[in-house]
Coordinates of C-alpha atoms in Angstrom, one line a residue:
Chain M
M1 CA 8.1 63.4 5.5
S2 CA 5.3 63.8 7.8
T3 CA 2.3 63.8 5.9
D4 CA 3.7 60.8 3.7
N5 CA 4.1 58.8 6.8
A6 CA 0.6 59.8 8.3
P7 CA -1.4 57.5 5.1
A8 CA 1.1 54.9 4.6
D9 CA 1.0 54.5 8.7
T10 CA -2.9 54.9 8.6
L11 CA -2.8 51.9 5.5
T12 CA -0.6 49.4 8.1
R13 CA -2.9 49.9 10.9
K14 CA -6.0 49.6 8.8
A15 CA -4.8 46.8 7.3
T16 CA -3.9 45.3 10.8
A17 CA -7.4 45.7 11.3
D18 CA -8.8 43.8 8.0
R19 CA -6.6 41.2 9.4
T20 CA -7.8 40.3 12.9
A21 CA -11.3 41.3 11.3
A22 CA -10.9 38.1 9.3
R23 CA -9.4 36.2 11.4
N24 CA -12.4 36.7 13.9
R25 CA -14.4 36.2 10.7
A26 CA -12.9 32.8 10.4
R27 CA -12.9 31.7 13.8
A28 CA -16.6 32.4 13.7
A29 CA -17.2 30.2 11.1
S30 CA -15.2 27.6 11.7
G31 CA -17.0 27.5 15.8
R32 CA -15.4 30.8 17.8
G33 CA -11.8 29.3 19.6
P34 CA -9.6 26.1 20.2
G35 CA -12.5 24.5 22.2
W36 CA -14.5 24.4 19.3
R37 CA -11.7 23.9 17.5
A38 CA -11.0 20.4 19.2
L39 CA -14.9 19.8 18.4
G40 CA -14.6 19.4 14.9
Y41 CA -11.6 16.6 15.4
V42 CA -14.6 14.5 16.9
P43 CA -16.7 13.3 13.9
M44 CA -13.3 12.5 12.1
V45 CA -12.1 10.8 15.0
V46 CA -15.1 8.6 15.5
L47 CA -14.8 7.9 11.5
A48 CA -11.3 7.3 11.5
L49 CA -12.0 4.5 14.3
F50 CA -14.8 3.2 12.5
F51 CA -12.2 2.6 9.5
L52 CA -9.1 1.0 11.6
F53 CA -11.0 -1.1 14.2
P54 CA -11.5 -4.3 11.7
L55 CA -8.1 -3.6 10.8
V56 CA -6.3 -3.5 13.8
F57 CA -8.6 -6.4 15.1
M58 CA -6.9 -8.9 12.3
L59 CA -3.0 -8.0 12.7
V60 CA -3.6 -8.0 16.4
S61 CA -5.3 -11.4 16.5
S62 CA -2.6 -12.4 14.0
L63 CA -0.5 -13.1 16.7
K64 CA -2.7 -15.0 19.3
P65 CA -3.8 -18.5 20.0
D66 CA -7.0 -18.8 19.0
A67 CA -8.7 -19.7 22.8
Q68 CA -7.1 -15.8 23.7
I69 CA -8.7 -14.1 20.5
L70 CA -11.9 -15.4 21.9
S71 CA -11.6 -14.2 25.9
D72 CA -9.8 -10.8 24.6
I73 CA -13.1 -10.0 22.4
D74 CA -15.0 -9.0 25.2
S75 CA -12.2 -6.1 26.5
P76 CA -10.0 -3.5 24.5
Q77 CA -7.3 -6.5 24.5
A78 CA -9.3 -7.4 21.5
F79 CA -7.3 -4.3 19.7
L80 CA -4.1 -4.9 21.9
P81 CA -1.2 -7.2 21.1
V82 CA -0.8 -8.4 24.8
G83 CA -0.4 -11.7 26.4
D84 CA 0.5 -14.9 24.2
I85 CA 1.9 -13.4 21.4
S86 CA 4.1 -14.9 18.9
L87 CA 4.2 -15.8 14.9
A88 CA 2.7 -19.3 15.5
N89 CA -0.5 -18.7 13.2
Y90 CA 2.2 -17.8 10.1
A91 CA 4.1 -20.6 10.8
G92 CA 1.0 -22.2 10.7
V93 CA -0.6 -20.8 7.9
F94 CA 3.1 -21.7 6.1
D95 CA 3.0 -25.3 7.1
R96 CA -0.6 -25.9 6.2
V97 CA -0.9 -23.8 2.7
P98 CA 1.1 -23.2 -0.1
V99 CA 1.0 -19.7 0.5
A100 CA 4.5 -18.7 -1.0
R101 CA 3.0 -20.3 -4.1
F102 CA -0.1 -18.5 -4.2
L103 CA 2.1 -15.2 -3.4
I104 CA 4.5 -16.2 -6.3
N105 CA 1.4 -16.7 -8.7
S106 CA -0.4 -13.3 -7.8
V107 CA 3.0 -11.4 -8.3
L108 CA 3.3 -13.1 -11.5
V109 CA -0.3 -12.7 -12.7
T110 CA -0.1 -8.7 -11.2
V111 CA 2.9 -7.8 -12.5
L112 CA 2.5 -8.8 -16.4
I113 CA -1.1 -7.6 -16.6
V114 CA 0.1 -4.6 -15.0
G115 CA 3.6 -4.1 -16.8
L116 CA 1.8 -5.1 -20.6
G117 CA -1.0 -3.1 -20.0
L118 CA 0.9 -0.2 -19.7
V119 CA 2.6 -1.2 -23.2
V120 CA -0.2 -2.3 -24.8
N121 CA -3.0 0.6 -23.9
S122 CA -0.6 3.5 -24.1
M123 CA 0.5 2.6 -27.6
A124 CA -3.2 2.6 -28.4
G125 CA -4.1 5.6 -26.7
F126 CA -0.8 7.5 -28.8
A127 CA -2.0 6.1 -31.9
L128 CA -6.1 7.6 -30.8
S129 CA -4.6 10.8 -30.0
R130 CA -1.5 12.3 -32.1
L131 CA -2.1 10.2 -35.2
E132 CA -4.1 10.6 -38.3
W133 CA -5.5 7.5 -39.5
S134 CA -8.8 6.2 -40.8
G135 CA -10.7 4.2 -38.6
R136 CA -9.4 6.0 -35.6
K137 CA -12.8 8.0 -34.4
L138 CA -14.6 4.4 -34.8
V139 CA -12.0 2.9 -32.7
L140 CA -12.5 5.7 -29.8
T141 CA -15.8 4.8 -30.1
V142 CA -16.1 1.7 -29.4
V143 CA -13.3 1.8 -26.7
I144 CA -15.4 4.4 -25.3
A145 CA -18.7 2.2 -25.7
T146 CA -17.0 -0.5 -24.3
L147 CA -16.1 1.4 -20.8
I148 CA -19.9 0.2 -19.7
V149 CA -19.4 -3.1 -20.2
P150 CA -18.7 -5.1 -16.0
F151 CA -16.7 -7.4 -16.1
E152 CA -19.7 -9.6 -14.0
T153 CA -21.3 -9.5 -17.1
I154 CA -18.7 -11.0 -19.6
A155 CA -17.7 -13.7 -17.2
I156 CA -20.0 -16.4 -18.0
P157 CA -20.2 -16.2 -21.7
L158 CA -15.8 -15.8 -21.4
V159 CA -15.8 -18.9 -19.3
Y160 CA -17.1 -20.6 -22.7
W161 CA -14.6 -19.0 -24.8
V162 CA -11.6 -19.2 -22.9
S163 CA -12.8 -23.1 -22.4
K164 CA -12.8 -23.3 -26.9
L165 CA -9.7 -21.1 -27.3
P166 CA -6.6 -22.9 -28.9
T167 CA -3.8 -24.0 -26.5
I168 CA -0.7 -25.6 -27.2
V169 CA 0.9 -28.6 -25.0
F170 CA 3.4 -30.6 -25.0
E171 CA 3.3 -34.0 -24.9
N172 CA 6.1 -36.3 -25.1
G173 CA 8.1 -33.3 -25.7
L174 CA 6.5 -32.4 -28.9
P175 CA 3.9 -29.4 -29.4
M176 CA 0.6 -30.2 -29.8
Y177 CA -2.4 -28.2 -30.6
D178 CA -5.0 -28.5 -27.9
F179 CA -8.4 -26.7 -26.9
G180 CA -9.0 -24.9 -23.6
W181 CA -7.1 -21.9 -21.7
L182 CA -8.4 -23.1 -18.6
N183 CA -5.7 -23.7 -15.8
S184 CA -3.2 -21.9 -17.0
Y185 CA -1.5 -18.6 -16.1
H186 CA -2.4 -17.1 -19.5
V187 CA -5.9 -17.6 -18.7
Q188 CA -5.4 -15.3 -16.0
I189 CA -3.6 -12.9 -17.9
F190 CA -4.3 -12.1 -21.3
P191 CA -8.1 -11.1 -20.6
F192 CA -6.7 -7.9 -18.9
I193 CA -4.2 -6.7 -20.4
A194 CA -6.0 -4.1 -23.1
N195 CA -8.1 -2.5 -20.8
A196 CA -10.6 0.7 -22.5
F197 CA -10.5 3.0 -19.5
S198 CA -6.4 2.9 -19.3
I199 CA -6.2 3.5 -23.5
F200 CA -9.0 6.6 -22.3
L201 CA -6.8 7.7 -19.8
F202 CA -3.6 7.7 -21.8
T203 CA -5.4 9.2 -25.1
Q204 CA -6.6 11.9 -22.7
Y205 CA -3.3 12.9 -20.9
F206 CA -1.3 12.1 -24.4
S207 CA -3.5 15.0 -26.3
T208 CA -2.5 17.6 -23.4
I209 CA 1.0 17.5 -25.0
P210 CA 1.7 20.0 -27.7
P211 CA 1.4 18.7 -31.2
S212 CA 4.7 21.2 -31.9
L213 CA 7.1 18.3 -30.7
D214 CA 6.0 15.4 -32.9
E215 CA 6.6 17.7 -35.9
A216 CA 9.8 19.1 -34.9
A217 CA 10.9 15.2 -34.4
R218 CA 9.3 14.2 -37.6
I219 CA 11.2 17.1 -39.6
D220 CA 14.4 15.3 -37.6
G221 CA 13.4 12.1 -39.6
A222 CA 12.0 10.4 -36.6
S223 CA 9.8 7.3 -36.7
W224 CA 6.3 7.8 -35.2
F225 CA 7.3 5.2 -33.0
T226 CA 10.5 7.0 -32.3
I227 CA 8.0 9.8 -31.1
Y228 CA 6.0 7.4 -28.7
R229 CA 9.1 6.0 -27.0
R230 CA 11.5 9.0 -27.2
I231 CA 9.2 11.9 -26.0
I232 CA 5.6 11.1 -25.7
V233 CA 6.4 8.3 -22.4
P234 CA 8.8 10.3 -20.8
L235 CA 6.6 13.3 -20.7
S236 CA 3.7 11.3 -19.1
G237 CA 5.3 9.6 -16.0
P238 CA 1.6 11.0 -14.3
A239 CA -0.3 9.1 -16.5
F240 CA 1.6 5.7 -16.3
A241 CA 1.6 5.8 -12.4
T242 CA -2.1 6.5 -12.3
V243 CA -2.8 3.7 -14.8
A244 CA -0.2 1.7 -12.9
I245 CA -1.9 2.1 -9.4
L246 CA -5.9 1.7 -11.0
T247 CA -4.7 -1.4 -12.5
F248 CA -2.7 -3.0 -10.1
L249 CA -5.6 -3.1 -7.2
P250 CA -8.1 -5.0 -9.5
A251 CA -5.2 -7.5 -10.9
W252 CA -4.1 -8.3 -7.0
N253 CA -7.6 -8.4 -6.2
Q254 CA -8.8 -10.7 -8.4
Y255 CA -11.1 -13.2 -7.0
L256 CA -14.4 -13.9 -9.5
W257 CA -12.3 -14.6 -12.5
P258 CA -9.6 -16.9 -11.0
L259 CA -12.2 -18.8 -9.1
M260 CA -14.0 -20.7 -12.0
V261 CA -10.9 -20.5 -14.7
V262 CA -8.2 -22.4 -12.1
Q263 CA -8.9 -25.4 -10.4
Q264 CA -5.0 -26.5 -10.4
E265 CA -3.9 -25.8 -6.9
E266 CA -0.5 -24.5 -7.7
L267 CA -1.9 -21.8 -10.5
R268 CA -4.0 -20.5 -7.7
P269 CA -3.8 -16.6 -6.8
V270 CA -3.5 -15.4 -3.2
M271 CA -7.5 -14.4 -2.9
V272 CA -9.1 -18.0 -3.8
G273 CA -6.1 -19.5 -1.6
V274 CA -8.9 -17.6 1.0
Q275 CA -10.5 -21.1 0.4
Y276 CA -8.6 -23.6 2.2
F277 CA -10.0 -21.8 5.1
F278 CA -13.5 -22.3 4.3
Q279 CA -14.2 -25.1 6.9
I280 CA -16.9 -26.3 9.6
N281 CA -14.8 -25.1 12.1
P282 CA -12.0 -22.6 10.7
A283 CA -8.6 -21.6 12.7
W284 CA -9.4 -18.0 13.0
G285 CA -6.1 -17.0 14.3
E286 CA -4.6 -19.0 11.0
V287 CA -7.3 -17.5 8.7
M288 CA -6.2 -14.0 10.5
A289 CA -2.3 -14.5 10.0
Y290 CA -3.2 -15.6 6.0
T291 CA -5.2 -12.3 5.4
S292 CA -2.8 -10.1 7.1
I293 CA -0.5 -11.5 4.7
I294 CA -2.2 -10.5 1.5
T295 CA -2.9 -7.2 2.2
L296 CA 0.3 -6.0 3.8
P297 CA 2.0 -5.7 0.6
V298 CA -0.6 -3.8 -0.8
L299 CA -1.1 -1.5 2.3
V300 CA 2.8 -0.8 2.6
M301 CA 2.6 0.1 -0.8
F302 CA 0.0 2.3 -0.1
L303 CA 1.0 4.1 2.6
A304 CA 4.5 4.3 0.6
F305 CA 2.9 5.9 -2.7
Q306 CA -0.7 7.1 -0.9
R307 CA -0.1 10.9 -2.7
A308 CA 0.0 8.9 -6.4
F309 CA -3.0 6.5 -4.9
V310 CA -5.4 9.0 -3.9
S311 CA -4.5 11.4 -7.0
S312 CA -5.1 8.1 -9.3
I313 CA -8.3 7.9 -7.5
A314 CA -9.7 11.4 -8.3
S315 CA -8.6 11.0 -11.8
S316 CA -10.8 8.2 -12.1
G317 CA -13.4 10.3 -10.9
V318 CA -13.1 12.6 -14.2
K319 CA -14.4 10.4 -16.6
G320 CA -17.9 10.3 -17.4
Chain C
M1 CA 17.5 13.4 -33.1
T2 CA 20.2 11.5 -33.6
V3 CA 17.6 8.2 -32.9
P4 CA 17.6 5.4 -35.9
T5 CA 14.4 6.1 -37.9
Q6 CA 12.0 3.9 -40.4
Q7 CA 11.7 1.2 -37.3
I8 CA 8.1 0.8 -38.1
A9 CA 8.0 1.6 -41.7
P10 CA 11.2 0.8 -43.4
H11 CA 10.2 1.5 -47.0
A12 CA 8.9 5.2 -46.4
L13 CA 11.8 6.0 -48.0
P14 CA 11.9 9.2 -50.6
D15 CA 9.9 7.3 -53.7
P16 CA 10.8 8.7 -56.9
E17 CA 7.5 8.6 -58.2
R18 CA 5.5 10.4 -55.5
P19 CA 4.8 14.3 -55.4
T20 CA 8.3 16.3 -56.6
T21 CA 8.7 19.2 -54.1
S22 CA 10.4 18.2 -50.7
R23 CA 7.8 19.6 -48.6
E24 CA 5.1 17.5 -50.7
R25 CA 6.9 14.7 -50.1
R26 CA 7.6 14.9 -46.3
R27 CA 3.9 15.4 -45.7
A28 CA 3.0 12.4 -47.8
R29 CA 5.4 9.9 -46.5
S30 CA 4.7 11.2 -43.1
A31 CA 1.1 10.7 -43.2
R32 CA 1.5 7.2 -44.9
Q33 CA 4.2 6.5 -42.1
G34 CA 1.5 7.8 -39.9
H35 CA -1.3 5.6 -41.0
R36 CA 1.4 2.1 -40.7
A37 CA 2.4 3.1 -37.2
A38 CA -1.2 4.0 -35.8
Y39 CA -2.6 0.5 -37.1
G40 CA 0.2 -1.1 -35.5
M41 CA 0.1 0.7 -32.1
V42 CA -3.6 0.1 -32.1
A43 CA -4.0 -3.2 -33.5
P44 CA -2.5 -5.4 -29.6
A45 CA -5.0 -3.4 -28.0
S46 CA -7.8 -4.0 -30.4
F47 CA -7.0 -7.2 -31.1
L48 CA -7.1 -8.0 -27.2
L49 CA -10.4 -6.2 -26.5
L50 CA -11.6 -7.6 -29.8
M51 CA -11.2 -11.3 -28.1
F52 CA -11.7 -10.8 -24.4
L53 CA -14.3 -8.2 -24.0
I54 CA -16.5 -7.4 -27.7
I55 CA -16.7 -11.3 -28.8
P56 CA -17.7 -12.1 -25.1
V57 CA -20.2 -9.5 -25.1
L58 CA -21.8 -10.8 -28.3
L59 CA -21.8 -14.3 -27.1
A60 CA -23.4 -13.0 -24.0
F61 CA -26.5 -12.2 -26.3
G62 CA -26.2 -15.3 -28.6
L63 CA -25.9 -17.5 -26.1
S64 CA -28.7 -16.6 -24.0
F65 CA -30.8 -18.0 -26.3
T66 CA -29.1 -21.1 -26.6
N67 CA -29.0 -24.1 -24.2
A68 CA -25.4 -24.4 -24.2
R69 CA -23.5 -26.0 -21.6
L70 CA -19.5 -25.2 -20.1
I71 CA -18.9 -29.0 -21.1
S72 CA -21.0 -31.3 -23.5
P73 CA -20.4 -33.4 -26.9
N74 CA -23.4 -31.5 -28.1
P75 CA -23.1 -28.3 -30.0
P76 CA -25.5 -25.4 -28.1
R77 CA -29.2 -25.8 -29.9
F78 CA -31.0 -22.4 -30.2
V79 CA -34.3 -22.5 -27.7
G80 CA -35.3 -18.8 -28.1
I81 CA -36.3 -17.0 -25.4
D82 CA -36.9 -20.1 -22.9
N83 CA -33.8 -18.8 -20.7
F84 CA -35.7 -15.3 -20.1
V85 CA -39.1 -17.4 -19.5
R86 CA -37.7 -19.8 -17.2
A87 CA -35.8 -17.3 -15.4
F88 CA -38.9 -14.9 -14.8
T89 CA -41.3 -17.8 -14.3
S90 CA -40.3 -20.6 -13.0
D91 CA -36.9 -20.0 -10.8
P92 CA -38.0 -18.5 -7.5
T93 CA -33.9 -18.0 -6.6
F94 CA -33.4 -15.7 -9.8
V95 CA -36.6 -13.4 -8.7
R96 CA -35.1 -13.5 -5.3
S97 CA -31.5 -12.5 -6.4
L98 CA -33.5 -9.8 -8.6
V99 CA -35.3 -8.4 -5.5
N100 CA -31.9 -8.8 -3.5
T101 CA -30.1 -7.3 -5.8
F102 CA -32.3 -3.8 -5.9
I103 CA -32.8 -4.3 -2.2
F104 CA -29.2 -4.0 -1.7
A105 CA -28.6 -1.0 -4.4
A106 CA -31.2 1.0 -3.0
V107 CA -29.9 1.0 0.5
V108 CA -25.9 1.4 -0.4
V109 CA -26.5 3.9 -2.9
P110 CA -28.0 6.6 -0.8
L111 CA -26.4 5.6 2.3
Q112 CA -22.8 5.1 0.8
S113 CA -22.8 8.7 -1.6
A114 CA -24.1 10.4 1.5
L115 CA -21.3 9.1 3.9
A116 CA -18.7 9.7 1.6
L117 CA -19.9 13.5 1.3
V118 CA -19.9 14.2 4.7
M119 CA -16.4 12.8 5.3
A120 CA -15.3 14.9 1.7
I121 CA -16.4 17.9 3.4
L122 CA -14.8 17.2 6.9
V123 CA -11.6 16.3 4.9
N124 CA -12.0 19.2 2.5
R125 CA -11.5 21.8 5.6
K126 CA -8.2 23.1 6.5
V127 CA -7.1 21.8 9.4
R128 CA -4.0 20.4 11.2
S129 CA -3.2 16.4 10.2
V130 CA -6.2 16.4 8.0
T131 CA -4.6 14.2 4.8
L132 CA -4.1 11.6 8.2
F133 CA -7.5 11.3 8.3
R134 CA -7.6 11.1 4.7
I135 CA -5.3 8.3 4.5
I136 CA -6.9 6.2 7.2
Y137 CA -10.5 6.4 5.2
F138 CA -8.9 5.3 2.6
V139 CA -7.2 2.3 3.6
P140 CA -10.6 0.0 3.6
V141 CA -10.5 0.4 -0.2
V142 CA -6.9 -0.8 -0.9
T143 CA -7.8 -3.9 1.2
S144 CA -9.4 -7.0 -1.0
I145 CA -12.9 -7.0 -0.9
V146 CA -12.1 -10.9 -0.2
V147 CA -9.8 -10.4 2.6
V148 CA -12.7 -7.5 3.9
S149 CA -15.6 -10.5 3.8
V150 CA -13.6 -13.0 5.5
L151 CA -12.3 -10.6 8.5
W152 CA -16.2 -9.6 9.0
E153 CA -17.6 -13.0 8.9
F154 CA -15.2 -13.4 11.8
M155 CA -16.3 -10.3 13.6
Y156 CA -20.1 -11.0 12.8
Q157 CA -20.2 -14.5 15.0
R158 CA -22.5 -14.5 17.5
D159 CA -20.1 -14.8 19.7
G160 CA -17.7 -12.1 18.0
L161 CA -16.5 -8.6 17.7
I162 CA -19.9 -6.7 16.7
N163 CA -21.7 -8.1 19.3
A164 CA -19.1 -7.5 22.0
I165 CA -18.6 -3.8 20.8
L166 CA -22.7 -3.6 20.6
Q167 CA -23.0 -4.9 24.1
A168 CA -19.9 -3.0 25.5
V169 CA -21.7 0.4 23.9
S170 CA -25.3 0.0 24.8
G171 CA -24.0 -1.1 28.4
G172 CA -25.5 -4.2 27.8
T173 CA -28.7 -3.7 26.5
V174 CA -28.0 -4.9 22.9
Q175 CA -27.9 -8.7 22.8
G176 CA -26.6 -8.7 19.3
A177 CA -27.8 -11.4 16.8
D178 CA -26.3 -14.1 14.8
W179 CA -25.8 -11.9 11.8
L180 CA -24.8 -14.1 8.9
N181 CA -27.4 -16.9 9.4
D182 CA -30.1 -14.7 10.1
T183 CA -32.3 -14.3 7.1
R184 CA -33.7 -10.5 8.4
T185 CA -29.7 -9.7 9.0
A186 CA -27.9 -11.2 6.9
L187 CA -28.5 -8.6 3.7
G188 CA -28.2 -5.4 5.9
A189 CA -24.7 -7.2 8.2
I190 CA -23.2 -7.4 4.5
I191 CA -24.8 -4.4 3.2
A192 CA -22.9 -2.2 6.4
L193 CA -19.6 -4.4 5.2
S194 CA -19.7 -3.4 1.6
I195 CA -20.0 0.1 2.9
W196 CA -17.1 0.3 5.2
Q197 CA -15.2 -1.3 2.4
A198 CA -15.9 1.5 -0.7
V199 CA -16.9 4.6 1.0
G200 CA -13.3 6.1 0.8
F201 CA -13.3 5.6 -2.5
H202 CA -16.3 7.6 -3.5
M203 CA -15.1 10.2 -0.5
I204 CA -11.5 10.7 -2.8
I205 CA -14.3 11.7 -5.6
W206 CA -16.0 14.5 -4.0
L207 CA -13.0 15.6 -2.3
S208 CA -11.5 16.2 -6.1
G209 CA -15.2 17.9 -7.2
L210 CA -15.4 19.8 -3.8
Q211 CA -11.6 20.9 -4.4
T212 CA -13.0 22.4 -8.0
I213 CA -15.3 25.0 -6.1
P214 CA -13.5 28.3 -6.4
E215 CA -13.0 29.9 -3.2
E216 CA -14.2 33.4 -4.2
L217 CA -17.7 32.1 -4.5
Y218 CA -17.9 31.1 -0.8
E219 CA -16.3 34.6 0.3
A220 CA -19.1 36.1 -1.7
A221 CA -21.4 34.1 0.5
R222 CA -20.0 34.8 3.4
M223 CA -20.2 38.5 2.0
D224 CA -23.9 38.5 1.7
G225 CA -24.1 36.8 5.2
A226 CA -24.7 33.0 4.3
N227 CA -24.3 30.7 7.0
A228 CA -22.3 27.4 6.3
W229 CA -25.9 25.7 5.9
Q230 CA -26.9 28.6 3.2
Q231 CA -23.3 28.4 1.9
F232 CA -23.5 24.3 1.2
R233 CA -26.7 24.6 -0.4
D234 CA -26.0 27.5 -2.5
V235 CA -22.6 27.4 -3.5
T236 CA -21.1 23.4 -2.6
W237 CA -24.5 21.5 -3.7
P238 CA -24.9 23.5 -7.2
G239 CA -20.7 23.1 -7.9
L240 CA -21.2 19.2 -7.1
R241 CA -23.7 18.4 -9.8
S242 CA -21.7 16.5 -12.3
T243 CA -19.8 14.5 -9.6
M244 CA -23.1 13.5 -7.9
V245 CA -24.1 11.9 -11.1
F246 CA -20.7 9.9 -11.2
I247 CA -21.1 8.7 -8.1
L248 CA -24.2 7.6 -7.9
V249 CA -23.8 6.0 -11.4
T250 CA -20.5 4.0 -10.1
I251 CA -21.8 3.0 -6.8
T252 CA -25.0 1.6 -8.5
I253 CA -22.9 -0.3 -11.1
Q254 CA -20.7 -1.4 -8.6
A255 CA -23.4 -2.5 -6.1
L256 CA -25.6 -4.0 -8.8
G257 CA -22.4 -6.4 -9.4
L258 CA -22.4 -7.5 -5.6
F259 CA -20.8 -11.4 -5.8
A260 CA -17.6 -12.1 -3.6
Q261 CA -18.8 -10.7 -0.4
I262 CA -21.9 -13.2 -0.8
D263 CA -19.2 -16.1 -2.2
V264 CA -17.2 -15.9 0.9
M265 CA -20.0 -15.3 3.7
T266 CA -23.2 -17.0 2.8
Q267 CA -23.1 -18.6 -0.2
G268 CA -26.3 -17.1 -1.0
G269 CA -28.0 -18.1 2.6
P270 CA -30.0 -18.3 5.0
L271 CA -32.8 -19.2 2.5
N272 CA -31.7 -18.0 -0.4
S273 CA -32.0 -14.2 1.5
T274 CA -28.7 -12.7 0.5
T275 CA -28.3 -14.5 -3.2
T276 CA -27.8 -12.0 -6.0
L277 CA -27.7 -11.6 -9.6
V278 CA -24.2 -12.1 -10.2
Y279 CA -24.0 -14.5 -7.5
H280 CA -26.9 -16.5 -9.2
A281 CA -25.2 -16.3 -12.8
V282 CA -22.5 -18.2 -11.6
Q283 CA -24.1 -20.4 -9.3
Q284 CA -26.2 -21.1 -12.8
G285 CA -23.4 -20.7 -15.3
Y286 CA -20.6 -22.2 -13.8
R287 CA -21.5 -24.2 -10.8
R288 CA -23.9 -26.2 -13.0
Q289 CA -22.2 -25.4 -16.3
E290 CA -25.9 -24.1 -17.6
T291 CA -23.6 -21.3 -19.8
G292 CA -26.9 -20.3 -22.2
Y293 CA -29.0 -19.6 -19.0
G294 CA -26.1 -18.4 -16.7
S295 CA -25.6 -15.8 -19.9
A296 CA -29.1 -14.9 -19.9
I297 CA -28.9 -13.9 -16.5
S298 CA -25.6 -12.0 -17.3
L299 CA -27.9 -10.2 -19.7
I300 CA -30.3 -8.9 -17.7
F301 CA -27.9 -8.0 -15.2
F302 CA -26.2 -5.9 -18.6
V303 CA -29.5 -4.2 -19.6
I304 CA -30.0 -3.0 -16.1
V305 CA -26.5 -1.1 -16.4
L306 CA -26.4 0.1 -19.4
V307 CA -30.4 1.8 -18.8
I308 CA -28.7 3.1 -16.0
A309 CA -25.8 4.6 -17.9
L310 CA -28.2 6.1 -20.5
I311 CA -30.1 7.8 -17.4
Q312 CA -26.5 8.9 -16.3
R313 CA -26.3 10.5 -20.3
W314 CA -29.6 11.9 -20.0
L315 CA -29.0 13.7 -16.5
T316 CA -25.6 15.3 -17.9
R317 CA -26.6 16.2 -21.3
E318 CA -26.0 19.8 -22.4
K319 CA -28.7 22.1 -21.2
D320 CA -27.7 24.9 -23.7

């Protein structure tokens, strides 16, 4: 037995020695000991302060009267909710600006862009990845080619174009033809439903699902739409989450487009509502309250789903 | 599958005049139904892309050579290359926007991509609470650029937070500036907040690139006695090649599209020192309603983006 044990014992001892050596090497690589390791946090903490201080300042200032915001600026109190803290600025914003209306408009436009976009783009991705039809290659090429067109390039001609599109208006209860999409909800929604990048992501994702699933369902007599609806969609949760997140942020943050196509106050989204405060002497406490109101919903969603947010951003880097 | 079938193509029932064996019949039916289903499923996305992307791109080309106005009783008239001649010879603001846009991109692209890489390396280490730092660095990305612009406009005031911090950190030796109202500092101030807002996005892209590099390569390098810098130079950097190209191109295109910050903070001033291509296009094409001229400026912007995208293709071409 002892002869059997000896090599085993040596092995164990050797493994321990190896592990110690590895630990020492790791420590050497990461910077020799706990003191050094703490030092490794310094740049991370400095950067964290750099990214957080403006937002903390915004949230804290939104709770203070203007005079106190200005007097606190020269001290660390600028970042602390101390002194005359109240929700007075928020009340003031709701009194002076149709915030609720702006929020409803933004929620409506965002939900419809994201929701309809998921349906329209995933159906297109299904047809492009799993069905054989003439014209498939051409459509795929056009979709990929349009990926590089930044919205800013087409914004001006698009305003001109939508101002000529037919629309239905009601005059004395009768539907009438008219021209011009400006000042409406649909002008804020329709241009952003179909999205080349979303189609591209769905196409990529769907083509990783084994085609044998389709064949089995076909033999059972399922239509292609049923296969899409009952097999592919339930299997593609991550792709839908990614597209939802990637289309949600720009939809909520829209600025350039509604600035140009919506003059009517009751149709404007939250970002354009910021213009209310562009005066000679803005009441900064109220401005900070307003920017906090329109930022917090997104911030809360991000913190709740941060893993999904980060992984969808990471997957957007796969393009190229 | 017990689901109802043939929702898309109810006519695809067995046809007596079709191929005789059941297998052939099924395949033919499948193909026909596949075709019809495919067209049905790509139709909504294709129609929307045609209406709101492809036609506007063609219009950008077409309108650039006309004197079209947003609201005008007269139809657009063909004016040849007048708009382009006007831009380069008799519109100093356009030339200024072109120069500003290039300066902005030339500073933002290297700074932002380098800072993002440093951050990615910092948060790619296996140290405690590293996820928390990733989240913090990412928070500005989910904050709207409009909100960020309003907030920094407040912080950049003469008696604002930035100057207070500079004074405190430097022990009173730095007096700060009137950042946004000084032609020497306005563009730089906008560069700083633009990087602050967007750098977390590219950190995530770098990070996903870093995580594709296999750990064995680092182990092998360490075994060969490579130090941290050598590991970065010989393992990390070569492994990030395609990530780097993607990041450079996305930051460049994003930087060239600079608009919201300008519109919110400076309106191109002081003395045109912050006007940009997209801002100028919106001024001319929308606010002055000169759609033709605005389209011409948009087209110049598009050509620049196209050239950069082609350079990207060339850089990432297959070597073998």
